[in-house]
JSON list of C-alpha atoms (C1' of nucleotides) in Angstrom, two decimals:
[
{"chain": "A", "resi": 1, "resn": "MET", "atom": "CA", "xyz": [0.13, 0.42, -0.09]},
{"chain": "A", "resi": 2, "resn": "GLY", "atom": "CA", "xyz": [1.23, 4.13, -0.23]},
{"chain": "A", "resi": 3, "resn": "ILE", "atom": "CA", "xyz": [4.37, 4.68, -1.89]},
{"chain": "A", "resi": 4, "resn": "ASN", "atom": "CA", "xyz": [5.11, 1.76, -3.05]},
{"chain": "A", "resi": 5, "resn": "ALA", "atom": "CA", "xyz": [1.43, 1.13, -4.64]},
{"chain": "A", "resi": 6, "resn": "VAL", "atom": "CA", "xyz": [1.64, 4.22, -6.98]},
{"chain": "A", "resi": 7, "resn": "PHE", "atom": "CA", "xyz": [5.69, 4.00, -8.36]},
{"chain": "A", "resi": 8, "resn": "GLU", "atom": "CA", "xyz": [4.75, 0.38, -8.59]},
{"chain": "A", "resi": 9, "resn": "ALA", "atom": "CA", "xyz": [1.63, 0.81, -10.91]},
{"chain": "A", "resi": 10, "resn": "LEU", "atom": "CA", "xyz": [3.59, 3.75, -12.15]},
{"chain": "A", "resi": 11, "resn": "SER", "atom": "CA", "xyz": [6.14, 2.11, -13.54]},
{"chain": "A", "resi": 12, "resn": "HIS", "atom": "CA", "xyz": [3.85, -0.24, -16.34]},
{"chain": "A", "resi": 13, "resn": "PRO", "atom": "CA", "xyz": [3.68, 1.67, -20.07]},
{"chain": "A", "resi": 14, "resn": "VAL", "atom": "CA", "xyz": [-0.34, 0.87, -19.94]},
{"chain": "A", "resi": 15, "resn": "ARG", "atom": "CA", "xyz": [-1.79, 1.83, -16.35]},
{"chain": "A", "resi": 16, "resn": "ARG", "atom": "CA", "xyz": [0.75, 5.50, -17.04]},
{"chain": "A", "resi": 17, "resn": "GLU", "atom": "CA", "xyz": [-1.49, 5.40, -20.46]},
{"chain": "A", "resi": 18, "resn": "ILE", "atom": "CA", "xyz": [-4.86, 4.70, -19.07]},
{"chain": "A", "resi": 19, "resn": "LEU", "atom": "CA", "xyz": [-3.56, 7.73, -17.22]},
{"chain": "A", "resi": 20, "resn": "GLN", "atom": "CA", "xyz": [-3.55, 9.40, -19.32]},
{"chain": "A", "resi": 21, "resn": "LEU", "atom": "CA", "xyz": [-7.11, 8.79, -21.52]},
{"chain": "A", "resi": 22, "resn": "LEU", "atom": "CA", "xyz": [-8.65, 9.61, -18.42]},
{"chain": "A", "resi": 23, "resn": "ARG", "atom": "CA", "xyz": [-7.04, 12.43, -18.03]},
{"chain": "A", "resi": 24, "resn": "GLY", "atom": "CA", "xyz": [-9.91, 13.47, -21.04]},
{"chain": "A", "resi": 25, "resn": "GLY", "atom": "CA", "xyz": [-13.02, 12.66, -18.71]},
{"chain": "A", "resi": 26, "resn": "PRO", "atom": "CA", "xyz": [-13.56, 9.45, -17.53]},
{"chain": "A", "resi": 27, "resn": "MET", "atom": "CA", "xyz": [-13.97, 6.47, -18.97]},
{"chain": "A", "resi": 28, "resn": "SER", "atom": "CA", "xyz": [-15.68, 2.60, -19.15]},
{"chain": "A", "resi": 29, "resn": "ALA", "atom": "CA", "xyz": [-13.73, -0.17, -19.04]},
{"chain": "A", "resi": 30, "resn": "GLY", "atom": "CA", "xyz": [-15.13, -1.14, -22.03]},
{"chain": "A", "resi": 31, "resn": "ALA", "atom": "CA", "xyz": [-13.99, 2.54, -23.44]},
{"chain": "A", "resi": 32, "resn": "LEU", "atom": "CA", "xyz": [-10.01, 2.50, -22.05]},
{"chain": "A", "resi": 33, "resn": "ALA", "atom": "CA", "xyz": [-9.91, -1.55, -23.44]},
{"chain": "A", "resi": 34, "resn": "GLU", "atom": "CA", "xyz": [-10.29, -0.25, -26.69]},
{"chain": "A", "resi": 35, "resn": "HIS", "atom": "CA", "xyz": [-6.96, 1.97, -26.99]},
{"chain": "A", "resi": 36, "resn": "PHE", "atom": "CA", "xyz": [-5.55, -1.36, -26.67]},
{"chain": "A", "resi": 37, "resn": "THR", "atom": "CA", "xyz": [-4.69, -4.50, -28.38]},
{"chain": "A", "resi": 38, "resn": "LEU", "atom": "CA", "xyz": [-4.78, -6.09, -25.28]},
{"chain": "A", "resi": 39, "resn": "SER", "atom": "CA", "xyz": [-7.14, -8.82, -23.83]},
{"chain": "A", "resi": 40, "resn": "LYS", "atom": "CA", "xyz": [-10.01, -7.01, -21.60]},
{"chain": "A", "resi": 41, "resn": "PRO", "atom": "CA", "xyz": [-8.82, -8.94, -18.50]},
{"chain": "A", "resi": 42, "resn": "THR", "atom": "CA", "xyz": [-5.37, -7.73, -19.09]},
{"chain": "A", "resi": 43, "resn": "LEU", "atom": "CA", "xyz": [-5.95, -4.80, -18.97]},
{"chain": "A", "resi": 44, "resn": "SER", "atom": "CA", "xyz": [-8.56, -4.96, -16.32]},
{"chain": "A", "resi": 45, "resn": "VAL", "atom": "CA", "xyz": [-5.41, -5.84, -14.04]},
{"chain": "A", "resi": 46, "resn": "HIS", "atom": "CA", "xyz": [-3.94, -3.71, -14.95]},
{"chain": "A", "resi": 47, "resn": "PHE", "atom": "CA", "xyz": [-7.32, -1.46, -13.53]},
{"chain": "A", "resi": 48, "resn": "ALA", "atom": "CA", "xyz": [-7.06, -2.93, -10.94]},
{"chain": "A", "resi": 49, "resn": "LYS", "atom": "CA", "xyz": [-4.26, -1.86, -9.57]},
{"chain": "A", "resi": 50, "resn": "LEU", "atom": "CA", "xyz": [-4.38, 1.80, -10.40]},
{"chain": "A", "resi": 51, "resn": "LYS", "atom": "CA", "xyz": [-7.63, 1.30, -7.62]},
{"chain": "A", "resi": 52, "resn": "GLU", "atom": "CA", "xyz": [-4.97, 0.03, -5.24]},
{"chain": "A", "resi": 53, "resn": "ALA", "atom": "CA", "xyz": [-2.59, 2.46, -5.99]},
{"chain": "A", "resi": 54, "resn": "GLU", "atom": "CA", "xyz": [-5.48, 5.03, -5.25]},
{"chain": "A", "resi": 55, "resn": "LEU", "atom": "CA", "xyz": [-4.18, 6.61, -8.89]},
{"chain": "A", "resi": 56, "resn": "VAL", "atom": "CA", "xyz": [-8.00, 5.91, -10.04]},
{"chain": "A", "resi": 57, "resn": "ALA", "atom": "CA", "xyz": [-11.56, 5.92, -8.53]},
{"chain": "A", "resi": 58, "resn": "VAL", "atom": "CA", "xyz": [-14.57, 3.46, -9.58]},
{"chain": "A", "resi": 59, "resn": "GLU", "atom": "CA", "xyz": [-18.31, 3.33, -10.13]},
{"chain": "A", "resi": 60, "resn": "ARG", "atom": "CA", "xyz": [-20.94, 1.23, -11.34]},
{"chain": "A", "resi": 61, "resn": "GLN", "atom": "CA", "xyz": [-23.44, 3.20, -13.96]},
{"chain": "A", "resi": 62, "resn": "GLY", "atom": "CA", "xyz": [-25.67, 0.26, -15.17]},
{"chain": "A", "resi": 63, "resn": "THR", "atom": "CA", "xyz": [-23.63, -2.31, -16.13]},
{"chain": "A", "resi": 64, "resn": "SER", "atom": "CA", "xyz": [-20.50, -0.56, -16.62]},
{"chain": "A", "resi": 65, "resn": "LEU", "atom": "CA", "xyz": [-18.04, 0.34, -14.56]},
{"chain": "A", "resi": 66, "resn": "ILE", "atom": "CA", "xyz": [-16.11, 4.24, -14.77]},
{"chain": "A", "resi": 67, "resn": "TYR", "atom": "CA", "xyz": [-13.24, 4.90, -14.08]},
{"chain": "A", "resi": 68, "resn": "HIS", "atom": "CA", "xyz": [-12.10, 7.79, -12.89]},
{"chain": "A", "resi": 69, "resn": "LEU", "atom": "CA", "xyz": [-9.06, 10.15, -12.68]},
{"chain": "A", "resi": 70, "resn": "ASN", "atom": "CA", "xyz": [-7.14, 10.67, -8.83]},
{"chain": "A", "resi": 71, "resn": "MET", "atom": "CA", "xyz": [-4.31, 13.76, -9.26]},
{"chain": "A", "resi": 72, "resn": "SER", "atom": "CA", "xyz": [-3.46, 14.42, -5.38]},
{"chain": "A", "resi": 73, "resn": "ILE", "atom": "CA", "xyz": [-2.67, 10.60, -5.45]},
{"chain": "A", "resi": 74, "resn": "LEU", "atom": "CA", "xyz": [-0.49, 11.74, -7.94]},
{"chain": "A", "resi": 75, "resn": "GLU", "atom": "CA", "xyz": [0.76, 14.89, -7.63]},
{"chain": "A", "resi": 76, "resn": "GLU", "atom": "CA", "xyz": [1.25, 13.17, -3.09]},
{"chain": "A", "resi": 77, "resn": "ALA", "atom": "CA", "xyz": [4.09, 10.45, -4.41]},
{"chain": "A", "resi": 78, "resn": "LEU", "atom": "CA", "xyz": [5.47, 13.03, -7.18]},
{"chain": "A", "resi": 79, "resn": "SER", "atom": "CA", "xyz": [6.17, 15.56, -4.16]},
{"chain": "A", "resi": 80, "resn": "GLY", "atom": "CA", "xyz": [7.18, 13.09, -1.40]},
{"chain": "A", "resi": 81, "resn": "LEU", "atom": "CA", "xyz": [10.36, 12.02, -4.33]},
{"chain": "A", "resi": 82, "resn": "MET", "atom": "CA", "xyz": [10.99, 15.32, -4.67]},
{"chain": "A", "resi": 83, "resn": "SER", "atom": "CA", "xyz": [10.68, 15.98, -1.40]},
{"chain": "A", "resi": 84, "resn": "PHE", "atom": "CA", "xyz": [8.54, 19.39, -1.78]},
{"chain": "A", "resi": 85, "resn": "LYS", "atom": "CA", "xyz": [7.05, 18.49, 1.14]},
{"chain": "A", "resi": 86, "resn": "GLU", "atom": "CA", "xyz": [5.43, 21.64, 2.30]},
{"chain": "A", "resi": 87, "resn": "PRO", "atom": "CA", "xyz": [4.78, 22.29, 6.64]},
{"chain": "A", "resi": 88, "resn": "LYS", "atom": "CA", "xyz": [1.34, 22.80, 7.31]},
{"chain": "A", "resi": 89, "resn": "SER", "atom": "CA", "xyz": [-0.25, 25.61, 6.98]},
{"chain": "B", "resi": 1, "resn": "MET", "atom": "CA", "xyz": [15.47, 3.53, -22.15]},
{"chain": "B", "resi": 2, "resn": "GLY", "atom": "CA", "xyz": [13.63, 7.07, -22.17]},
{"chain": "B", "resi": 3, "resn": "ILE", "atom": "CA", "xyz": [10.79, 7.28, -19.24]},
{"chain": "B", "resi": 4, "resn": "ASN", "atom": "CA", "xyz": [10.19, 3.26, -19.36]},
{"chain": "B", "resi": 5, "resn": "ALA", "atom": "CA", "xyz": [13.50, 4.16, -17.92]},
{"chain": "B", "resi": 6, "resn": "VAL", "atom": "CA", "xyz": [13.08, 6.86, -15.59]},
{"chain": "B", "resi": 7, "resn": "PHE", "atom": "CA", "xyz": [9.40, 4.82, -14.28]},
{"chain": "B", "resi": 8, "resn": "GLU", "atom": "CA", "xyz": [10.87, 1.85, -13.79]},
{"chain": "B", "resi": 9, "resn": "ALA", "atom": "CA", "xyz": [13.88, 2.76, -12.29]},
{"chain": "B", "resi": 10, "resn": "LEU", "atom": "CA", "xyz": [11.28, 5.01, -9.42]},
{"chain": "B", "resi": 11, "resn": "SER", "atom": "CA", "xyz": [8.45, 1.53, -8.92]},
{"chain": "B", "resi": 12, "resn": "HIS", "atom": "CA", "xyz": [11.23, 0.42, -6.69]},
{"chain": "B", "resi": 13, "resn": "PRO", "atom": "CA", "xyz": [11.78, 0.83, -2.77]},
{"chain": "B", "resi": 14, "resn": "VAL", "atom": "CA", "xyz": [16.00, 0.57, -2.37]},
{"chain": "B", "resi": 15, "resn": "ARG", "atom": "CA", "xyz": [16.38, 2.85, -5.73]},
{"chain": "B", "resi": 16, "resn": "ARG", "atom": "CA", "xyz": [14.03, 5.96, -4.40]},
{"chain": "B", "resi": 17, "resn": "GLU", "atom": "CA", "xyz": [15.73, 5.26, -1.29]},
{"chain": "B", "resi": 18, "resn": "ILE", "atom": "CA", "xyz": [19.01, 5.47, -3.22]},
{"chain": "B", "resi": 19, "resn": "LEU", "atom": "CA", "xyz": [18.35, 8.73, -4.69]},
{"chain": "B", "resi": 20, "resn": "GLN", "atom": "CA", "xyz": [16.55, 10.89, -1.46]},
{"chain": "B", "resi": 21, "resn": "LEU", "atom": "CA", "xyz": [19.87, 9.83, -0.19]},
{"chain": "B", "resi": 22, "resn": "LEU", "atom": "CA", "xyz": [21.91, 11.05, -2.90]},
{"chain": "B", "resi": 23, "resn": "ARG", "atom": "CA", "xyz": [20.83, 14.25, -2.70]},
{"chain": "B", "resi": 24, "resn": "GLY", "atom": "CA", "xyz": [22.25, 15.40, 0.40]},
{"chain": "B", "resi": 25, "resn": "GLY", "atom": "CA", "xyz": [25.23, 14.94, -2.26]},
{"chain": "B", "resi": 26, "resn": "PRO", "atom": "CA", "xyz": [27.56, 13.38, -4.35]},
{"chain": "B", "resi": 27, "resn": "MET", "atom": "CA", "xyz": [27.82, 9.25, -2.44]},
{"chain": "B", "resi": 28, "resn": "SER", "atom": "CA", "xyz": [30.65, 6.31, -3.16]},
{"chain": "B", "resi": 29, "resn": "ALA", "atom": "CA", "xyz": [29.15, 3.23, -3.98]},
{"chain": "B", "resi": 30, "resn": "GLY", "atom": "CA", "xyz": [30.46, 2.40, -1.21]},
{"chain": "B", "resi": 31, "resn": "ALA", "atom": "CA", "xyz": [29.22, 4.81, 1.03]},
{"chain": "B", "resi": 32, "resn": "LEU", "atom": "CA", "xyz": [24.71, 4.04, -0.73]},
{"chain": "B", "resi": 33, "resn": "ALA", "atom": "CA", "xyz": [25.83, 0.25, -0.05]},
{"chain": "B", "resi": 34, "resn": "GLU", "atom": "CA", "xyz": [25.89, 1.00, 4.14]},
{"chain": "B", "resi": 35, "resn": "HIS", "atom": "CA", "xyz": [22.68, 1.81, 4.47]},
{"chain": "B", "resi": 36, "resn": "PHE", "atom": "CA", "xyz": [21.12, -0.98, 3.48]},
{"chain": "B", "resi": 37, "resn": "THR", "atom": "CA", "xyz": [21.11, -4.35, 4.48]},
{"chain": "B", "resi": 38, "resn": "LEU", "atom": "CA", "xyz": [22.16, -6.09, 1.17]},
{"chain": "B", "resi": 39, "resn": "SER", "atom": "CA", "xyz": [25.04, -7.13, -1.07]},
{"chain": "B", "resi": 40, "resn": "LYS", "atom": "CA", "xyz": [27.48, -4.29, -2.70]},
{"chain": "B", "resi": 41, "resn": "PRO", "atom": "CA", "xyz": [26.43, -6.41, -5.73]},
{"chain": "B", "resi": 42, "resn": "THR", "atom": "CA", "xyz": [22.77, -5.93, -5.32]},
{"chain": "B", "resi": 43, "resn": "LEU", "atom": "CA", "xyz": [22.81, -2.67, -4.66]},
{"chain": "B", "resi": 44, "resn": "SER", "atom": "CA", "xyz": [25.86, -2.24, -7.42]},
{"chain": "B", "resi": 45, "resn": "VAL", "atom": "CA", "xyz": [22.29, -3.30, -10.40]},
{"chain": "B", "resi": 46, "resn": "HIS", "atom": "CA", "xyz": [20.44, -1.25, -8.72]},
{"chain": "B", "resi": 47, "resn": "PHE", "atom": "CA", "xyz": [23.18, 2.21, -9.26]},
{"chain": "B", "resi": 48, "resn": "ALA", "atom": "CA", "xyz": [23.22, 0.90, -13.31]},
{"chain": "B", "resi": 49, "resn": "LYS", "atom": "CA", "xyz": [19.23, 1.33, -13.59]},
{"chain": "B", "resi": 50, "resn": "LEU", "atom": "CA", "xyz": [19.03, 4.29, -12.08]},
{"chain": "B", "resi": 51, "resn": "LYS", "atom": "CA", "xyz": [22.22, 5.13, -14.52]},
{"chain": "B", "resi": 52, "resn": "GLU", "atom": "CA", "xyz": [20.39, 3.50, -17.58]},
{"chain": "B", "resi": 53, "resn": "ALA", "atom": "CA", "xyz": [17.52, 5.94, -16.49]},
{"chain": "B", "resi": 54, "resn": "GLU", "atom": "CA", "xyz": [20.41, 8.76, -16.42]},
{"chain": "B", "resi": 55, "resn": "LEU", "atom": "CA", "xyz": [19.26, 9.64, -12.75]},
{"chain": "B", "resi": 56, "resn": "VAL", "atom": "CA", "xyz": [21.92, 9.18, -11.56]},
{"chain": "B", "resi": 57, "resn": "ALA", "atom": "CA", "xyz": [25.66, 10.36, -13.25]},
{"chain": "B", "resi": 58, "resn": "VAL", "atom": "CA", "xyz": [28.81, 8.46, -12.18]},
{"chain": "B", "resi": 59, "resn": "GLU", "atom": "CA", "xyz": [32.18, 9.48, -12.13]},
{"chain": "B", "resi": 60, "resn": "ARG", "atom": "CA", "xyz": [35.42, 7.74, -11.52]},
{"chain": "B", "resi": 61, "resn": "GLN", "atom": "CA", "xyz": [38.06, 9.23, -8.32]},
{"chain": "B", "resi": 62, "resn": "GLY", "atom": "CA", "xyz": [40.66, 6.55, -7.64]},
{"chain": "B", "resi": 63, "resn": "THR", "atom": "CA", "xyz": [39.47, 3.52, -6.65]},
{"chain": "B", "resi": 64, "resn": "SER", "atom": "CA", "xyz": [35.75, 4.90, -5.86]},
{"chain": "B", "resi": 65, "resn": "LEU", "atom": "CA", "xyz": [33.45, 5.64, -8.11]},
{"chain": "B", "resi": 66, "resn": "ILE", "atom": "CA", "xyz": [31.15, 8.80, -6.71]},
{"chain": "B", "resi": 67, "resn": "TYR", "atom": "CA", "xyz": [27.59, 8.49, -8.03]},
{"chain": "B", "resi": 68, "resn": "HIS", "atom": "CA", "xyz": [25.94, 12.00, -8.28]},
{"chain": "B", "resi": 69, "resn": "LEU", "atom": "CA", "xyz": [22.61, 13.54, -8.67]},
{"chain": "B", "resi": 70, "resn": "ASN", "atom": "CA", "xyz": [20.10, 14.30, -11.66]},
{"chain": "B", "resi": 71, "resn": "MET", "atom": "CA", "xyz": [17.79, 16.05, -10.94]},
{"chain": "B", "resi": 72, "resn": "SER", "atom": "CA", "xyz": [16.53, 17.33, -14.34]},
{"chain": "B", "resi": 73, "resn": "ILE", "atom": "CA", "xyz": [16.07, 13.86, -15.56]},
{"chain": "B", "resi": 74, "resn": "LEU", "atom": "CA", "xyz": [13.62, 13.71, -12.65]},
{"chain": "B", "resi": 75, "resn": "GLU", "atom": "CA", "xyz": [12.23, 16.71, -12.98]},
{"chain": "B", "resi": 76, "resn": "GLU", "atom": "CA", "xyz": [11.47, 15.96, -16.22]},
{"chain": "B", "resi": 77, "resn": "ALA", "atom": "CA", "xyz": [10.33, 12.69, -16.25]},
{"chain": "B", "resi": 78, "resn": "LEU", "atom": "CA", "xyz": [7.74, 13.85, -13.09]},
{"chain": "B", "resi": 79, "resn": "SER", "atom": "CA", "xyz": [6.64, 16.64, -15.03]},
{"chain": "B", "resi": 80, "resn": "GLY", "atom": "CA", "xyz": [5.94, 14.92, -17.47]},
{"chain": "B", "resi": 81, "resn": "LEU", "atom": "CA", "xyz": [3.51, 12.55, -15.49]},
{"chain": "B", "resi": 82, "resn": "MET", "atom": "CA", "xyz": [2.19, 15.45, -14.71]},
{"chain": "B", "resi": 83, "resn": "SER", "atom": "CA", "xyz": [0.81, 17.22, -17.76]},
{"chain": "B", "resi": 84, "resn": "PHE", "atom": "CA", "xyz": [0.45, 13.66, -19.14]},
{"chain": "B", "resi": 85, "resn": "LYS", "atom": "CA", "xyz": [3.44, 14.25, -22.11]},
{"chain": "B", "resi": 86, "resn": "GLU", "atom": "CA", "xyz": [4.78, 11.94, -22.57]},
{"chain": "B", "resi": 87, "resn": "PRO", "atom": "CA", "xyz": [7.52, 12.02, -24.97]},
{"chain": "B", "resi": 88, "resn": "LYS", "atom": "CA", "xyz": [7.76, 9.01, -26.52]},
{"chain": "B", "resi": 89, "resn": "SER", "atom": "CA", "xyz": [8.87, 5.72, -25.05]},
{"chain": "C", "resi": 1, "resn": "DA", "atom": "C1'", "xyz": [-36.16, -16.84, -14.59]},
{"chain": "C", "resi": 2, "resn": "DC", "atom": "C1'", "xyz": [-34.29, -16.22, -18.78]},
{"chain": "C", "resi": 3, "resn": "DT", "atom": "C1'", "xyz": [-31.09, -14.22, -21.73]},
{"chain": "C", "resi": 4, "resn": "DC", "atom": "C1'", "xyz": [-27.17, -9.92, -23.42]},
{"chain": "C", "resi": 5, "resn": "DT", "atom": "C1'", "xyz": [-23.53, -7.89, -22.19]},
{"chain": "C", "resi": 6, "resn": "DA", "atom": "C1'", "xyz": [-20.28, -5.49, -19.29]},
{"chain": "C", "resi": 7, "resn": "DA", "atom": "C1'", "xyz": [-16.09, -6.25, -16.55]},
{"chain": "C", "resi": 8, "resn": "DT", "atom": "C1'", "xyz": [-13.82, -9.40, -13.18]},
{"chain": "C", "resi": 9, "resn": "DT", "atom": "C1'", "xyz": [-11.45, -13.50, -11.27]},
{"chain": "C", "resi": 10, "resn": "DA", "atom": "C1'", "xyz": [-9.26, -18.12, -11.63]},
{"chain": "C", "resi": 11, "resn": "DG", "atom": "C1'", "xyz": [-5.49, -20.43, -13.68]},
{"chain": "C", "resi": 12, "resn": "DA", "atom": "C1'", "xyz": [-1.50, -21.21, -15.92]},
{"chain": "C", "resi": 13, "resn": "DG", "atom": "C1'", "xyz": [2.16, -20.56, -18.80]},
{"chain": "C", "resi": 14, "resn": "DA", "atom": "C1'", "xyz": [6.49, -17.25, -20.03]},
{"chain": "C", "resi": 15, "resn": "DA", "atom": "C1'", "xyz": [8.91, -13.43, -19.20]},
{"chain": "C", "resi": 16, "resn": "DA", "atom": "C1'", "xyz": [11.03, -9.90, -15.79]},
{"chain": "C", "resi": 17, "resn": "DT", "atom": "C1'", "xyz": [13.02, -9.26, -11.61]},
{"chain": "C", "resi": 18, "resn": "DA", "atom": "C1'", "xyz": [15.91, -9.60, -7.97]},
{"chain": "C", "resi": 19, "resn": "DT", "atom": "C1'", "xyz": [19.60, -11.26, -4.69]},
{"chain": "C", "resi": 20, "resn": "DC", "atom": "C1'", "xyz": [22.55, -14.36, -3.50]},
{"chain": "C", "resi": 21, "resn": "DT", "atom": "C1'", "xyz": [28.30, -16.02, -4.30]},
{"chain": "C", "resi": 22, "resn": "DA", "atom": "C1'", "xyz": [31.59, -16.30, -7.08]},
{"chain": "C", "resi": 23, "resn": "DA", "atom": "C1'", "xyz": [35.49, -14.31, -9.95]},
{"chain": "C", "resi": 24, "resn": "DA", "atom": "C1'", "xyz": [36.91, -10.84, -13.06]},
{"chain": "C", "resi": 25, "resn": "DT", "atom": "C1'", "xyz": [38.02, -5.34, -13.92]},
{"chain": "C", "resi": 26, "resn": "DA", "atom": "C1'", "xyz": [40.90, -0.92, -12.57]},
{"chain": "C", "resi": 27, "resn": "DA", "atom": "C1'", "xyz": [43.23, 2.02, -10.37]},
{"chain": "C", "resi": 28, "resn": "DG", "atom": "C1'", "xyz": [46.77, 3.01, -6.49]},
{"chain": "C", "resi": 29, "resn": "DG", "atom": "C1'", "xyz": [50.65, 1.66, -4.09]},
{"chain": "C", "resi": 30, "resn": "DC", "atom": "C1'", "xyz": [54.56, -0.83, -2.44]},
{"chain": "D", "resi": 1, "resn": "DG", "atom": "C1'", "xyz": [55.13, -7.26, -11.33]},
{"chain": "D", "resi": 2, "resn": "DC", "atom": "C1'", "xyz": [51.76, -8.29, -6.97]},
{"chain": "D", "resi": 3, "resn": "DC", "atom": "C1'", "xyz": [48.33, -6.63, -3.55]},
{"chain": "D", "resi": 4, "resn": "DT", "atom": "C1'", "xyz": [45.00, -4.42, -1.89]},
{"chain": "D", "resi": 5, "resn": "DT", "atom": "C1'", "xyz": [40.71, -1.64, -2.00]},
{"chain": "D", "resi": 6, "resn": "DA", "atom": "C1'", "xyz": [36.08, -0.17, -4.12]},
{"chain": "D", "resi": 7, "resn": "DT", "atom": "C1'", "xyz": [33.21, -1.40, -7.18]},
{"chain": "D", "resi": 8, "resn": "DT", "atom": "C1'", "xyz": [31.40, -4.66, -11.70]},
{"chain": "D", "resi": 9, "resn": "DT", "atom": "C1'", "xyz": [29.58, -8.59, -14.19]},
{"chain": "D", "resi": 10, "resn": "DA", "atom": "C1'", "xyz": [28.82, -13.34, -13.81]},
{"chain": "D", "resi": 11, "resn": "DG", "atom": "C1'", "xyz": [26.09, -17.19, -13.14]},
{"chain": "D", "resi": 12, "resn": "DA", "atom": "C1'", "xyz": [22.23, -19.44, -11.14]},
{"chain": "D", "resi": 13, "resn": "DT", "atom": "C1'", "xyz": [17.78, -18.39, -7.99]},
{"chain": "D", "resi": 14, "resn": "DA", "atom": "C1'", "xyz": [13.47, -17.60, -6.28]},
{"chain": "D", "resi": 15, "resn": "DT", "atom": "C1'", "xyz": [9.21, -14.40, -6.85]},
{"chain": "D", "resi": 16, "resn": "DT", "atom": "C1'", "xyz": [7.22, -11.21, -8.90]},
{"chain": "D", "resi": 17, "resn": "DT", "atom": "C1'", "xyz": [4.99, -9.78, -13.04]},
{"chain": "D", "resi": 18, "resn": "DC", "atom": "C1'", "xyz": [2.08, -10.00, -17.80]},
{"chain": "D", "resi": 19, "resn": "DT", "atom": "C1'", "xyz": [-0.20, -11.90, -20.69]},
{"chain": "D", "resi": 20, "resn": "DC", "atom": "C1'", "xyz": [-3.94, -15.52, -22.09]},
{"chain": "D", "resi": 21, "resn": "DT", "atom": "C1'", "xyz": [-8.40, -18.45, -22.87]},
{"chain": "D", "resi": 22, "resn": "DA", "atom": "C1'", "xyz": [-12.10, -19.87, -19.87]},
{"chain": "D", "resi": 23, "resn": "DA", "atom": "C1'", "xyz": [-15.21, -19.48, -16.39]},
{"chain": "D", "resi": 24, "resn": "DT", "atom": "C1'", "xyz": [-17.79, -15.93, -13.35]},
{"chain": "D", "resi": 25, "resn": "DT", "atom": "C1'", "xyz": [-19.56, -12.30, -11.43]},
{"chain": "D", "resi": 26, "resn": "DA", "atom": "C1'", "xyz": [-23.30, -8.08, -11.73]},
{"chain": "D", "resi": 27, "resn": "DG", "atom": "C1'", "xyz": [-26.81, -5.28, -14.05]},
{"chain": "D", "resi": 28, "resn": "DA", "atom": "C1'", "xyz": [-30.64, -5.00, -17.17]},
{"chain": "D", "resi": 29, "resn": "DG", "atom": "C1'", "xyz": [-34.28, -6.02, -19.43]},
{"chain": "D", "resi": 30, "resn": "DT", "atom": "C1'", "xyz": [-37.70, -9.22, -21.99]}
]
DNA sequence: ACTCTAATTAGAGAAATATCTAAATAAGGC
DNA sequence: GCCTTATTTAGATATTTCTCTAATTAGAGT
């Protein structure tokens, strides 16, 4: 959990591309999967890792699962690395 | 090479800790290794991955190899991620 | 309840990663 | 040239990661 899961999640190019796609707004698992040549189950595993790292959040809409980007976790992880850690204001 | 190598390098906690140590200034391989319980050859492999990603640069001083942090690659990769502009992989 | 669509979980195999010990390389001093 | 120190490279093994197909879960409509 925590920072390890975040950097582990960021280490795979497909997962970074998923984040990139979500930058344009929330998308369903199926819509995301269409952007790749990988099988849906494979993509589903990538989604699970992003979710475990809390880089994305998921919400059900009917039979679809909609993923959205969680920017704050990303900022937190990266600023931790750079030690931009600001004292509490 | 490129962005893939950078995020792959950042994915391991030991390598992130090496970068943190180097933030305090350049250090030799041996001095870095003292901060870990891992064997020197293992650390050497971690150094090699950081070097391949160009997150560190190395310079010889006598029998010692001195590692330096390359902040610009780090900033480039992280800010690239934040703005989701991934350079060609 | 049955069926259709959307997506995940399970199981398996291949490929990559991390770690160790032992051997090799490089530089400096005698 | 030989020895010592510092570090890397090689080889082996255990663990983890990635990917697939097949099976399962979940919801909506009829």
